[in-house]
Coordinates of C-alpha atoms in Angstrom, one line a residue:
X1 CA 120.2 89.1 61.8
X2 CA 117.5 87.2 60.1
X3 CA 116.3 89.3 57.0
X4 CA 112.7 89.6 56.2
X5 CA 111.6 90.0 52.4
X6 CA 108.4 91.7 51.5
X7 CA 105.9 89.1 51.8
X8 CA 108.1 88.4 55.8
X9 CA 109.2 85.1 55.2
X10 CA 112.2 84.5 56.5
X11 CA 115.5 84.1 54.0
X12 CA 118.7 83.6 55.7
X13 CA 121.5 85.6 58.2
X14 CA 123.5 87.4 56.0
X15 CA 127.1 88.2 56.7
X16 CA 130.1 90.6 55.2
X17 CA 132.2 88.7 52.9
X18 CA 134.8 91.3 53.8
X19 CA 135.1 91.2 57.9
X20 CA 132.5 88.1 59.0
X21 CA 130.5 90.2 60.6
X22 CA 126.6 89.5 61.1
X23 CA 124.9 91.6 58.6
X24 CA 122.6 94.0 60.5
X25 CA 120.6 97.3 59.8
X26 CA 119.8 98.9 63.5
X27 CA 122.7 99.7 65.0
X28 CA 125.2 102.3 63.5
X29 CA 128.0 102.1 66.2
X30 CA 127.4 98.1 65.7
X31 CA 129.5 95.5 63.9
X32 CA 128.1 94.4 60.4
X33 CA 125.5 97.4 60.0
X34 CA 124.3 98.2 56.6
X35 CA 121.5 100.4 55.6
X36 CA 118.4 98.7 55.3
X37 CA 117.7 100.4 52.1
X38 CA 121.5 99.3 50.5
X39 CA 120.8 95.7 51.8
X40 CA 117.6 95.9 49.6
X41 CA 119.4 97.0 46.8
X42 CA 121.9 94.6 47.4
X43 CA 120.0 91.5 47.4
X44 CA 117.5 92.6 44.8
X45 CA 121.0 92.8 42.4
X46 CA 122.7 89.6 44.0
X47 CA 125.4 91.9 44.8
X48 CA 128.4 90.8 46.8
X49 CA 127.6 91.8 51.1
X50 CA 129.7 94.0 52.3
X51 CA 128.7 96.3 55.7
X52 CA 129.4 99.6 55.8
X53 CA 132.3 100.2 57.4
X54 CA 134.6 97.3 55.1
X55 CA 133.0 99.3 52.4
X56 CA 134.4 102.7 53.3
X57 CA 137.4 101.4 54.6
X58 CA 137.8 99.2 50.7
X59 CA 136.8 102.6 49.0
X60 CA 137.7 105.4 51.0
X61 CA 140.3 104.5 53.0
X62 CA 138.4 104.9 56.2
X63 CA 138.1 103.2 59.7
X64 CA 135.5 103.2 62.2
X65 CA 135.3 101.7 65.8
X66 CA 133.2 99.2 66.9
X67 CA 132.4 97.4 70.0
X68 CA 134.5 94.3 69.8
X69 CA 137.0 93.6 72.6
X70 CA 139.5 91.5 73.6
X71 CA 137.6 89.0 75.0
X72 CA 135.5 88.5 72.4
X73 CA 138.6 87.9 70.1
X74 CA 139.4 85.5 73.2
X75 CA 136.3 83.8 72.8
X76 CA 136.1 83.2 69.1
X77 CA 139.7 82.0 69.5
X78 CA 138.8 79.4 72.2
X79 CA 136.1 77.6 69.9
X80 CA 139.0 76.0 68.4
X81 CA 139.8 73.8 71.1
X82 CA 136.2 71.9 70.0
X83 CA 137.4 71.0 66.7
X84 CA 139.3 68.4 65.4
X85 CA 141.3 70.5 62.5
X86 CA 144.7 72.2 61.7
X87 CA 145.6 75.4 63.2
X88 CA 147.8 77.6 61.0
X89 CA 149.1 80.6 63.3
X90 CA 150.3 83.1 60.7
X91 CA 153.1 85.5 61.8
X92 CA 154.4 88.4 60.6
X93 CA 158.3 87.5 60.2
X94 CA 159.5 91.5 60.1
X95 CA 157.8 91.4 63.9
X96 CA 158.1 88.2 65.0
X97 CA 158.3 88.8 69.0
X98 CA 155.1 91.1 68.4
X99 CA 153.6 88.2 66.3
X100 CA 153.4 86.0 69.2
X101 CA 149.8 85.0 70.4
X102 CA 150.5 84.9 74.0
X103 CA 149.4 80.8 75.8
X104 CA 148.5 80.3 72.3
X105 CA 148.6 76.0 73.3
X106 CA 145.9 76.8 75.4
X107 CA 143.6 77.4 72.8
X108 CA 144.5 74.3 70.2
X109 CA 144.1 71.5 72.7
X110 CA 146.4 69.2 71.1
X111 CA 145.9 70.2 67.2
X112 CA 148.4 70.3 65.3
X113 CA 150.2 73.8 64.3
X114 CA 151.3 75.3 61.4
X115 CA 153.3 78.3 61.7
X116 CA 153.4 80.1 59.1
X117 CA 155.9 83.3 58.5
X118 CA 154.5 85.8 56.3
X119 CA 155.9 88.9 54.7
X120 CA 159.2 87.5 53.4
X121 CA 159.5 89.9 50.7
X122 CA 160.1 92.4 53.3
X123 CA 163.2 91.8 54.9
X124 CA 166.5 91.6 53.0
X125 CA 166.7 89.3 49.5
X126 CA 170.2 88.3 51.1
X127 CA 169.1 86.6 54.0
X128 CA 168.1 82.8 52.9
X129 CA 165.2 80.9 53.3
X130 CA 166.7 78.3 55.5
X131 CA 168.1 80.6 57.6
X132 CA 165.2 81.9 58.4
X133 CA 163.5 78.8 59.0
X134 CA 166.2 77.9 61.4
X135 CA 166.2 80.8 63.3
X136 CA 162.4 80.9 63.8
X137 CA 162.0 77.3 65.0
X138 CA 164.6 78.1 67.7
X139 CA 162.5 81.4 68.3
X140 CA 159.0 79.2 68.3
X141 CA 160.4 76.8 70.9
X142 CA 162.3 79.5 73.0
X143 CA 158.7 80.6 73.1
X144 CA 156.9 77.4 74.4
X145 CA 155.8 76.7 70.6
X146 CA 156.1 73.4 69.1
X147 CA 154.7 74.0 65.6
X148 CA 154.1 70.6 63.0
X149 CA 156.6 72.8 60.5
X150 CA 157.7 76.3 59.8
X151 CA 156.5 77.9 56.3
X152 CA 158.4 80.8 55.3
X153 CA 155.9 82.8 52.4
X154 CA 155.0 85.8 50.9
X155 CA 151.4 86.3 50.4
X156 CA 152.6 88.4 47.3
X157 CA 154.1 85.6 45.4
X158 CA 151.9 83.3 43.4
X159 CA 154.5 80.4 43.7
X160 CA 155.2 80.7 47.3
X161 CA 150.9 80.7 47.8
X162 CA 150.7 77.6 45.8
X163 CA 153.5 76.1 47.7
X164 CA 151.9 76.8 50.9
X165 CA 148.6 75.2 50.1
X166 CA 150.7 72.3 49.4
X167 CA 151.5 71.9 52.5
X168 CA 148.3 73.1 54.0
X169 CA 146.9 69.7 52.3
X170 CA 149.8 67.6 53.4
X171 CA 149.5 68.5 57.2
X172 CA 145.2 68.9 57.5
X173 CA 144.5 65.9 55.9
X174 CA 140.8 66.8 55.0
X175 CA 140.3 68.8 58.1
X176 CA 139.4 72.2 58.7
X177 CA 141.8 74.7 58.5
X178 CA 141.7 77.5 61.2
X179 CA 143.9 80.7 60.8
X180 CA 144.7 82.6 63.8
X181 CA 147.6 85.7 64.3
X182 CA 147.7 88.9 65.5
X183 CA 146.6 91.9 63.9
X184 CA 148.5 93.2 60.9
X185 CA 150.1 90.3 60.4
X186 CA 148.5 89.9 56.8
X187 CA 146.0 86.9 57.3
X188 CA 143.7 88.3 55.3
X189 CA 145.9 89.8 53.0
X190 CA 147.5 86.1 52.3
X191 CA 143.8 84.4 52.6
X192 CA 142.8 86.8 49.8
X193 CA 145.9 85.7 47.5
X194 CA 144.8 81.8 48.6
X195 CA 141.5 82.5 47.1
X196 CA 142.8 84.2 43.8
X197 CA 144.8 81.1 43.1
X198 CA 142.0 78.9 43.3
X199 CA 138.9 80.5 41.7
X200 CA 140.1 84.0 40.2
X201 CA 138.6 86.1 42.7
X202 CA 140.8 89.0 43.5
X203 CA 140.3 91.1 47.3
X204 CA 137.2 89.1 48.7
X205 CA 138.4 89.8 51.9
X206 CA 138.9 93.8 53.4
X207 CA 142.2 94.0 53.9
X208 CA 144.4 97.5 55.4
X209 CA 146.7 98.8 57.6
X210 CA 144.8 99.0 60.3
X211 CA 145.0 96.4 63.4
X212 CA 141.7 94.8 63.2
X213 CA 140.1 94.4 60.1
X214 CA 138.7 91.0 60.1
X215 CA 135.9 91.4 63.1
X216 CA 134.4 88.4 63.5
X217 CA 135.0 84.3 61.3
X218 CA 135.2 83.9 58.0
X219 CA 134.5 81.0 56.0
X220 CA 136.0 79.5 53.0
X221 CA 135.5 75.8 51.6
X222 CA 138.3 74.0 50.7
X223 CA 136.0 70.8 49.6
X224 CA 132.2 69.7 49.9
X225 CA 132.9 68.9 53.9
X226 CA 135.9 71.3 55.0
X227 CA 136.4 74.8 55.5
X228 CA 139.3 77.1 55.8
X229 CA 138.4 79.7 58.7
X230 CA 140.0 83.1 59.2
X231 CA 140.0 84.1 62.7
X232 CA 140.0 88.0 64.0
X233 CA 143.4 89.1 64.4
X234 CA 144.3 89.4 68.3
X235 CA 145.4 92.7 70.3
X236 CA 148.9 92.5 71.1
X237 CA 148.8 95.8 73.2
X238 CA 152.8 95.8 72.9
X239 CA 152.8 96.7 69.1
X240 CA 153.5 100.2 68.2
X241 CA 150.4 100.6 65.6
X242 CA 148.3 100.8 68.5
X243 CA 149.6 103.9 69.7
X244 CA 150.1 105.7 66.0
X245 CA 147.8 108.0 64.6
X246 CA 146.2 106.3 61.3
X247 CA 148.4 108.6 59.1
X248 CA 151.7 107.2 60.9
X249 CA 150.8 103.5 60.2
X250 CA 152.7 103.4 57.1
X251 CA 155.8 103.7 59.3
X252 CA 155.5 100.4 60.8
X253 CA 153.9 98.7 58.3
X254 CA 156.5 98.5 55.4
X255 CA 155.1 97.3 51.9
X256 CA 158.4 96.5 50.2
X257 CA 162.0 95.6 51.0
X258 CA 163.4 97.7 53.9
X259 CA 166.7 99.0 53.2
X260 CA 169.1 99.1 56.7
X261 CA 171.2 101.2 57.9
X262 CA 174.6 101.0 59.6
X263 CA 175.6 103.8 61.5
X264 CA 179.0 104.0 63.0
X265 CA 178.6 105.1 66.6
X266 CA 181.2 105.7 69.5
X267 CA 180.1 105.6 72.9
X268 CA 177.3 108.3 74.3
X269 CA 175.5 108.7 71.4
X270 CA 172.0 108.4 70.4
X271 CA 169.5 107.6 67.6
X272 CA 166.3 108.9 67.2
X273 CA 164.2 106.5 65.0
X274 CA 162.0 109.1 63.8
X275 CA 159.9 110.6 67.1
X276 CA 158.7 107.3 67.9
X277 CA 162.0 105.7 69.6
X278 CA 165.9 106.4 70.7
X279 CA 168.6 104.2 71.1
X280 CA 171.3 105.1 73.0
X281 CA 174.9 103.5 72.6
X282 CA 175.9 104.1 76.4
X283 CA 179.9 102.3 76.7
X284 CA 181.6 100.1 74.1
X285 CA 184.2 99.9 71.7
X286 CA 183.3 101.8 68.1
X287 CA 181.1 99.8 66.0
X288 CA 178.8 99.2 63.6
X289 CA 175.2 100.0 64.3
X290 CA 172.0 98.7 61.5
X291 CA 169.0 99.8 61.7
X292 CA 165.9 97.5 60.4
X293 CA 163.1 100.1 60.1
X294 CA 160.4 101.1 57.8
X295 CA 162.8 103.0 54.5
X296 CA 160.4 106.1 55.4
X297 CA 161.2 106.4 59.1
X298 CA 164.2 108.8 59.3
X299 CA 167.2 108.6 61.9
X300 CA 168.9 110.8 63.6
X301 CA 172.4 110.5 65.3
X302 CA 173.3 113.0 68.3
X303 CA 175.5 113.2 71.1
X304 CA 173.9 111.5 74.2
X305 CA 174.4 114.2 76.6
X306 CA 171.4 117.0 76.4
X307 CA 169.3 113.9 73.9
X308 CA 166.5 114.1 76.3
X309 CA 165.7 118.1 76.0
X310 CA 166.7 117.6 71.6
X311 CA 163.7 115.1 71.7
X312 CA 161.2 117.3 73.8
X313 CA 162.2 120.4 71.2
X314 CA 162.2 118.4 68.0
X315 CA 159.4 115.7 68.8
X316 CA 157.0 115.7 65.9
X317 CA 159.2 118.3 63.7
X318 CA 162.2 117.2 63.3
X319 CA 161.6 113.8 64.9
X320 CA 158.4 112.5 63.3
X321 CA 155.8 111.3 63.5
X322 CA 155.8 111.0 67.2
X323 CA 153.0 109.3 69.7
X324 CA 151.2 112.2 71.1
X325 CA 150.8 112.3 74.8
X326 CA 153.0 109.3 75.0
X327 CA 156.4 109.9 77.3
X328 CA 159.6 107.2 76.3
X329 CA 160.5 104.7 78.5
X330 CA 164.1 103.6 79.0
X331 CA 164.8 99.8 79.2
X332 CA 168.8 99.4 79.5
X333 CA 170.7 96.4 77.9
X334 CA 174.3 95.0 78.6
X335 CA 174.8 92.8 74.9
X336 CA 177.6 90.2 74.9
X337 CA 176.8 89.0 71.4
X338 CA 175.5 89.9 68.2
X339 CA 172.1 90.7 69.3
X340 CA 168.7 92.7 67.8
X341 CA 166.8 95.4 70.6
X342 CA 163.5 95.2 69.1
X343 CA 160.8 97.4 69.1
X344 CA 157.8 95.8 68.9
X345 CA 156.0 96.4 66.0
X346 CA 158.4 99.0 64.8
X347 CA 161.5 97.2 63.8
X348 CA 165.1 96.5 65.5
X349 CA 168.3 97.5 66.1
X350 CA 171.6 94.8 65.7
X351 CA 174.2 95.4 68.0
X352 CA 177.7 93.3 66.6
X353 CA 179.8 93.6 69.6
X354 CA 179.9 93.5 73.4
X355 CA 178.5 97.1 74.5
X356 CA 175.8 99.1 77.0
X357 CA 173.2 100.0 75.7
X358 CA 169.5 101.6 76.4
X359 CA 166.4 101.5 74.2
X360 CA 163.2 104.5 74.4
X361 CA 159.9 103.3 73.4
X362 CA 155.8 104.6 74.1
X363 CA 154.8 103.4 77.1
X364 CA 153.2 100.5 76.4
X365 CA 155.1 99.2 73.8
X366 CA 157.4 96.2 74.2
X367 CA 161.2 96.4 74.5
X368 CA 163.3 93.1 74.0
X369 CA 166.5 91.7 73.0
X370 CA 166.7 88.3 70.8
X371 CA 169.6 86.3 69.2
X372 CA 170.2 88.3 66.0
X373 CA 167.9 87.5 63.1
X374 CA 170.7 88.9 60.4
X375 CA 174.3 88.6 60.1

């Protein structure tokens, strides 16, 4: 919108320093809508823009729908191709395969890629660096990426932040800086920690569980003639936090080390990962079973035979929380090597030796196997 002052002159568009969005003061369903009267307030105290809903969700811990769809994430995204700059896709490393922007060489059109793995701090403090830079450059390519370098960072350690702006400079080379992920990867949670390096400033950005915060660009100058761009986080439909209540978020959205668990399992039997998922050791050898889930989601083991009617009795009780109205579907797997069944946007399972096995997800959510990321 264009704001009008008393006297009507025109002043600028205003936007939310928390989301992008346009400020605007007629639509309450809309993106960027603020009260006309708290705008006025606002700007007569040169207070810091935020609309209403990044100001309840900052505050109060609340979320509210608006009207942006996928192809308007699309069609911010494919702006990028104009621009001559450095693209720095931000994954979240504890859900890599649900990280993934799908065609995501379409959109850069010959810039060069960053990718960047964030949330390090999660996974186990044994597993190395290097090793997880190996194994997600064979991952990228496997997926048709071909990324400049791989960054493995923590947008919760000052060091690894500085480290990464580093080689941010190194690689942009006084271009702009464009960063694009999926939602709930932490973009905005790591641009915010960018910013607090450099000036001080300390959650400029809204940041939250929920899948979708950042609604529309956001810019940040990095000198007098470039700018660092955050970029709405895109839908991957496959993740499980699309599917979760708001209260169940915290399950798949861990916020410190998880802690996994081995479980030793003999043939026909099953584990429930909380209501949301089962995993059913079908024929093998006794072996060790871990578990890479959120340290809140509980697991329970029981016999295969009669696990269907346990999880129609128990699901949301016993086995919580669970995705209402949701049925699990069965995707079967014969594993011949040390292998992880992800969940998409949940967590995995690492099966050690040879074995059949089945996985039960939401219908919707993506099922996979992958070279094993751990041991």
């Amino acid at each position: 919108m264009v704001y009008m002052n008393e006297t009507e002159q025109i002043i600028e568009e205003l936007y939310c320093i928390g989301c992008g969005s346009k400020i605007q003061t007629d639509n309450k369903e809309g993106m960027g809508y603020l009260p006309s009267g708290a705008l006025k307030k606002k700007i007569e105290n040169e207070e810091e823009l935020y609309c209403q809903r990044c100001f309840r969700l900052r505050h109060y811990n609340e979320i509210a729908d608006v009207s942006l769809t996928d192809d308007d994430f699309l069609k911010l995204l494919t702006e990028i191709g104009s621009h001559d700059a450095l693209i720095v896709n931000v994954i979240d490393i504890f859900d890599f395969n649900g990280s993934l922007i799908p065609g995501l060489h379409r959109f850069t059109s010959g810039n060069d890629v960053l990718l960047v793995a964030n949330k390090k701090d999660i996974l186990p403090h044994s597993l190395k660096v290097n090793k997880m830079k190996q194994w997600l450059k064979e991952q990228a390519h496997s997926a048709g990426l071909r990324p400049k370098d791989v960054v493995v960072t923590s947008a919760h350690n000052q060091e690894d932040v500085r480290e990464l702006m580093t080689i941010i400079e190194k690689y942009r080379k006084g271009r702009d800086v464009y960063i694009v992920g999926v939602t709930n990867v932490g973009k905005s949670t790591l641009i915010n920690a960018i910013i607090k390096v450099v000036t001080g400033d300390s959650d400029v950005i809204t940041t939250s569980r929920f899948p979708g915060t950042t609604l529309d660009k956001i810019e940040i100058p990095l000198d007098e003639e470039s700018v660092l761009v955050d970029t709405p986080g895109i839908i991957h439909r496959g993740q499980m936090a699309h599917y979760l209540e708001a209260r169940d978020l915290k399950y798949v959205s861990p916020r410190k080390e998880i802690k996994p668990k081995t479980f030793q399992l003999n043939s026909e039997q099953t584990l429930f990962l909380g209501g949301l998922a089962r995993f059913d050791y079908i024929q093998g050898e006794k072996q060790g079973i871990t578990a890479y889930f959120d340290n809140e989601l509980e697991i329970h083991r029981t016999k295969l035979a009669g696990a269907t009617e346990f999880y129609d009795k128990h699901a949301g009780e016993l086995l919580k929380p669970a995705v209402k109205g949701s049925k699990l579907i069965r995707k079967e797997f014969s594993i011949k090597e040390k292998s992880d069944l992800v969940i998409t946007g949940l967590g995995w399972i690492r099966v050690a030796e040879r074995g059949l096995v089945a996985v039960w997800a939401p219908e919707g959510v993506d099922i996979l196997v992958r070279k094993a990321l751990i041991g």
